[in-house]
mmCIF file of C-alpha atoms and ligand atoms in Angstrom:
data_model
loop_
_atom_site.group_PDB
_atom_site.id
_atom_site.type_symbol
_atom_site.label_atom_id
_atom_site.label_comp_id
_atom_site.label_asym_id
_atom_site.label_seq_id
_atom_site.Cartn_x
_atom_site.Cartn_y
_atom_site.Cartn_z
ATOM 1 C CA UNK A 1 12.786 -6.525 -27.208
ATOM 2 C CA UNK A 2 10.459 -7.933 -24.811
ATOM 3 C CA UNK A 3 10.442 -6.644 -20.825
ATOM 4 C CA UNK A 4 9.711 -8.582 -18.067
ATOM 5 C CA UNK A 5 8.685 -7.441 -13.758
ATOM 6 C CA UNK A 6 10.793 -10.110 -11.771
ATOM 7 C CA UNK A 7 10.579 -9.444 -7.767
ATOM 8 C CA UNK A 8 13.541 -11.410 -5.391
ATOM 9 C CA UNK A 9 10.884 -12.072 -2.277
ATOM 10 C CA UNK A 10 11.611 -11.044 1.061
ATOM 11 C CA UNK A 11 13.204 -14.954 1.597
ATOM 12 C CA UNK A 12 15.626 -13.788 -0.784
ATOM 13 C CA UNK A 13 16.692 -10.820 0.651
ATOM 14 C CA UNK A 14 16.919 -12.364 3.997
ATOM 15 C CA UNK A 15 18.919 -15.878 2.741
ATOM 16 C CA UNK A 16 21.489 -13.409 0.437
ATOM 17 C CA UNK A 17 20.059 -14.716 -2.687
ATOM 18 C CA UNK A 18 19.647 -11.613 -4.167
ATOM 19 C CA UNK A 19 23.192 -12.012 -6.006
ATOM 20 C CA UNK A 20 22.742 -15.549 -7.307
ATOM 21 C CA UNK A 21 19.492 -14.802 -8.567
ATOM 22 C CA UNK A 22 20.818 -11.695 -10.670
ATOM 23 C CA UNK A 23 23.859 -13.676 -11.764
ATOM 24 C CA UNK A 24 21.615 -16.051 -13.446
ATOM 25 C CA UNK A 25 19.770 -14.112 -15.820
ATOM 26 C CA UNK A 26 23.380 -12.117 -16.789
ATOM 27 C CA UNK A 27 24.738 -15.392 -17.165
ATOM 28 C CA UNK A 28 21.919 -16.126 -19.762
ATOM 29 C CA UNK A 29 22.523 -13.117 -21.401
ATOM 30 C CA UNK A 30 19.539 -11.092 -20.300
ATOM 31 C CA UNK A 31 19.833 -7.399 -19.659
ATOM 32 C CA UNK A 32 19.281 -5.393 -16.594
ATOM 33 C CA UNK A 33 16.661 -2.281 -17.063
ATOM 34 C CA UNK A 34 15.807 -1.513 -13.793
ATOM 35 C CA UNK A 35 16.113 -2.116 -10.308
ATOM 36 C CA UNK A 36 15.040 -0.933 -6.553
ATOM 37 C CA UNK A 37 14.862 -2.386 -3.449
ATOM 38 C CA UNK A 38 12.052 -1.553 -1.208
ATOM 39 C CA UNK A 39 9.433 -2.922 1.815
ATOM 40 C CA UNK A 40 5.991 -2.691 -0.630
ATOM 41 C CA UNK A 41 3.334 -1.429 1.458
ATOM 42 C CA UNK A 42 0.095 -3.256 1.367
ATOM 43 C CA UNK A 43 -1.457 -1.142 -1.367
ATOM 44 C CA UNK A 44 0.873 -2.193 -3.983
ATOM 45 C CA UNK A 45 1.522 -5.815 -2.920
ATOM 46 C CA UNK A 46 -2.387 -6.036 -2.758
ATOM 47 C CA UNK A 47 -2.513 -4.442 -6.394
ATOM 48 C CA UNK A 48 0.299 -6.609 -7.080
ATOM 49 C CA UNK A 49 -1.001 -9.731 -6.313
ATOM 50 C CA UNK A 50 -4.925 -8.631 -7.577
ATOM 51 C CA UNK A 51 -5.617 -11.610 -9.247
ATOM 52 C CA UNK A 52 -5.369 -13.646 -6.490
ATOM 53 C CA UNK A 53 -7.846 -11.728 -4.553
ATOM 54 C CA UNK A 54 -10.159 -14.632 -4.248
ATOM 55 C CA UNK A 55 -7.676 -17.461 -3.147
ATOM 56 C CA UNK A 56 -7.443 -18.242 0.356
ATOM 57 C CA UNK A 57 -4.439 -17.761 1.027
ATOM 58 C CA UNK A 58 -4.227 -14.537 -0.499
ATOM 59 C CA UNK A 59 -4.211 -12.427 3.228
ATOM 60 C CA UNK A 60 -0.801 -14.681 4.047
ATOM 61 C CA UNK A 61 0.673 -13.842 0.625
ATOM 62 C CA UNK A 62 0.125 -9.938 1.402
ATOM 63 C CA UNK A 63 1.717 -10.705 4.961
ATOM 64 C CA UNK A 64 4.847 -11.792 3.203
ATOM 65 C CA UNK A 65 5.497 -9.925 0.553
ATOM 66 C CA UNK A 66 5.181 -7.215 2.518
ATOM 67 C CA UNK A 67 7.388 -8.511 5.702
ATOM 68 C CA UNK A 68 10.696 -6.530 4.333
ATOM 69 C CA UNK A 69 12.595 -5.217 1.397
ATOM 70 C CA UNK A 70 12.179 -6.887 -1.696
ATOM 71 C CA UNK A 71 14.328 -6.034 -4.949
ATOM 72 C CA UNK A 72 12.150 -5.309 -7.844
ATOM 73 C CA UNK A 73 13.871 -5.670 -11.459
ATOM 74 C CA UNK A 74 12.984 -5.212 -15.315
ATOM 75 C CA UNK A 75 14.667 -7.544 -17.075
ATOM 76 C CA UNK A 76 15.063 -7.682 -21.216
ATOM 77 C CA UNK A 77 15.703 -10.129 -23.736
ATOM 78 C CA UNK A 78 14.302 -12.179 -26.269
ATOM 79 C CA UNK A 79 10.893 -14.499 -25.193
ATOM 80 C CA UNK A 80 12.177 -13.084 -21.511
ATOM 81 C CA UNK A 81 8.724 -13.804 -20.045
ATOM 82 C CA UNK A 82 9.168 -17.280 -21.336
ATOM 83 C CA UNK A 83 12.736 -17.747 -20.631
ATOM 84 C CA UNK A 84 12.655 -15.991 -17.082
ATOM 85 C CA UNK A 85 9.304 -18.508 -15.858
ATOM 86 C CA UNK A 86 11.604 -21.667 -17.341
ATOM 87 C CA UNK A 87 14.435 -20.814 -14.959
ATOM 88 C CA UNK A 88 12.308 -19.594 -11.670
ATOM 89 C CA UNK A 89 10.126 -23.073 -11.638
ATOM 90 C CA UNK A 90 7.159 -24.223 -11.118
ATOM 91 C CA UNK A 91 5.025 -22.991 -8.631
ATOM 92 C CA UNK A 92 4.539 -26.041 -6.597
ATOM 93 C CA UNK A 93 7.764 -27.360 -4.841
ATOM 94 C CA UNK A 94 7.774 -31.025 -5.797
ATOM 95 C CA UNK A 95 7.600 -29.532 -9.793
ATOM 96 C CA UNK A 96 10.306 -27.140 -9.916
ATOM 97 C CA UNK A 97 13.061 -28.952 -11.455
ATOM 98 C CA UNK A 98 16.616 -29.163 -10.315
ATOM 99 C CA UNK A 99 18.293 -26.180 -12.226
ATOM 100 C CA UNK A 100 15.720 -23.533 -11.695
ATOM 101 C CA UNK A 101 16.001 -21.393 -9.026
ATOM 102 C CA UNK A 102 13.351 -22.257 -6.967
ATOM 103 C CA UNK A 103 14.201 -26.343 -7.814
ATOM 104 C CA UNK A 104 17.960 -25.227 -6.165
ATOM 105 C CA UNK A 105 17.006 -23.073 -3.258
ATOM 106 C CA UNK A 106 13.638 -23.635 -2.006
ATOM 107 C CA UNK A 107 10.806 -26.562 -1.093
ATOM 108 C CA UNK A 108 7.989 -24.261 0.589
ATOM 109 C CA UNK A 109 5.105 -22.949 -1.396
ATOM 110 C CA UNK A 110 4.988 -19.237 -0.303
ATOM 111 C CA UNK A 111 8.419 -18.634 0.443
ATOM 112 C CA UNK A 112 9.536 -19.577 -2.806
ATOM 113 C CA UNK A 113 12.003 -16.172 -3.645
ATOM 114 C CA UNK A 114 11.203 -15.032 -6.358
ATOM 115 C CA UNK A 115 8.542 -13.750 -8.507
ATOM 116 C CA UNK A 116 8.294 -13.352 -12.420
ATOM 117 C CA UNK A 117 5.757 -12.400 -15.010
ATOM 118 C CA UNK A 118 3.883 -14.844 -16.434
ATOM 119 C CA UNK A 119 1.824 -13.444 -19.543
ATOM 120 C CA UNK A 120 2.611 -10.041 -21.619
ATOM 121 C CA UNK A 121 -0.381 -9.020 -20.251
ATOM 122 C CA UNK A 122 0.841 -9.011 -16.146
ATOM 123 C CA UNK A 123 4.854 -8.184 -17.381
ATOM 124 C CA UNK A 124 2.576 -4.411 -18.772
ATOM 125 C CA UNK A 125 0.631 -4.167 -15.679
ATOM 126 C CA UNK A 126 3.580 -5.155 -13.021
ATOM 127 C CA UNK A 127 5.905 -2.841 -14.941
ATOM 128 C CA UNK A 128 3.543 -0.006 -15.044
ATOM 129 C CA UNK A 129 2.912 -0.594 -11.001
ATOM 130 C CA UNK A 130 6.448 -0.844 -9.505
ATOM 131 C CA UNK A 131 8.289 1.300 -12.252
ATOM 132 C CA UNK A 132 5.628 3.598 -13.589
ATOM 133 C CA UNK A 133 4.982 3.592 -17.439
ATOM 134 C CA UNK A 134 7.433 2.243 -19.569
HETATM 135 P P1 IDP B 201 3.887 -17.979 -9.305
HETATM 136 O O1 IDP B 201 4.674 -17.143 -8.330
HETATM 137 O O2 IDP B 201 4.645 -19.233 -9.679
HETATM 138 O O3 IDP B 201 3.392 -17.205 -10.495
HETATM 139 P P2 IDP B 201 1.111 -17.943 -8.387
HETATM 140 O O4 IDP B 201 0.154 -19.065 -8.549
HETATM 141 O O5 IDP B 201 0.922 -16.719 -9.222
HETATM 142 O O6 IDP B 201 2.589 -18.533 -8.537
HETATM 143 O O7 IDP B 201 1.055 -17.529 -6.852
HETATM 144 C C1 IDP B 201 1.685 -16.348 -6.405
HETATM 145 C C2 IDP B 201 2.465 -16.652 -5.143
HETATM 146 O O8 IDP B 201 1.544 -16.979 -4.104
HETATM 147 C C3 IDP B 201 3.399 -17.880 -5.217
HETATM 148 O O9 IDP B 201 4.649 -17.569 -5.767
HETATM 149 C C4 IDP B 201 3.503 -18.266 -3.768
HETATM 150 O O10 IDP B 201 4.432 -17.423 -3.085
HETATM 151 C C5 IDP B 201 2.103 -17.951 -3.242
HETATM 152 N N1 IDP B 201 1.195 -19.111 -3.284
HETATM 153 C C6 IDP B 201 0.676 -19.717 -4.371
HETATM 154 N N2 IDP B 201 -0.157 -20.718 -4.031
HETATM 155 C C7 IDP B 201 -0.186 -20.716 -2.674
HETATM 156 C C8 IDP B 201 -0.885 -21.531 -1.699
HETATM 157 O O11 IDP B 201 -1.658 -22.434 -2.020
HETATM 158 N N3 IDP B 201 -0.638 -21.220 -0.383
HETATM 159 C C9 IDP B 201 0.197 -20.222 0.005
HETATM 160 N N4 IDP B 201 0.856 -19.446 -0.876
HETATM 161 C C10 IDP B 201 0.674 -19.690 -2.196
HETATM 162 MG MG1 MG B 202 1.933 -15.711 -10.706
#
């Protein structure tokens, strides 16, 4: 079964979202593998968010996710990586649909609560960072 890294954003933590976020992906079935809640230090949200090394805003981004306790999560099912994108949103505000989490709860760019895998590829590599190898 497939395995997915999905991080509630410091946002989250601080608008109680945590709890409606998690009740979400139950609801749709999806089981929880693993789960922490820590302040990242800026090692492993800079590792974290590597591939945006290049994009200006990418100093800001570290800021953030590095501002307080996030909860990080492995999440299972089938096409999770998929599945778990579809009901986060799109990226940009005005594009994530009513429905989605960040369509219900959010209209900022940055502090958009929640992050989620997007290829097999990063779920690997986030897994491996926050969890170790599994
Ligand atoms: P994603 O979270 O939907 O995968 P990415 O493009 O991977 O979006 O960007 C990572 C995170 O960086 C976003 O969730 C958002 O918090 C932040 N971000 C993306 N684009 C911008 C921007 O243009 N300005 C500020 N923050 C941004
Ligand atoms: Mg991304």
């Amino acid at each position: 079964m497939e395995k997915t890294f999905i991080m509630v954003k410091p946002d989250g933590l601080e608008r109680r979202l945590t709890g409606e976020i998690i009740r979400r992906f139950e609801n749709r079935g999806l089981i929880l593998q693993e789960m922490k809640m820590l302040t990242p230090d800026r090692t492993l949200a800079e590792a974290h968010y590597a591939v945006h090394r290049e994009r200006p805003f990418f100093g800001e981004l570290v800021s953030f996710i590095t501002s307080g306790p996030v909860v990080a999560m492995v999440w299972e099912g089938p096409d999770v990586i998929k599945l778990t994108r579809t009901m986060i949103g799109a990226t940009k505000p005005a594009e994530a649909l009513p429905g989605t989490i960040r369509g219900d709860y959010t209209a900022e760019l940055q502090k958009n609560l929640i992050h989620g895998s997007d290829s097999p590829e990063s779920a690997q590599y986030e897994i491996d960072l926050w969890f170790g190898s599994k």
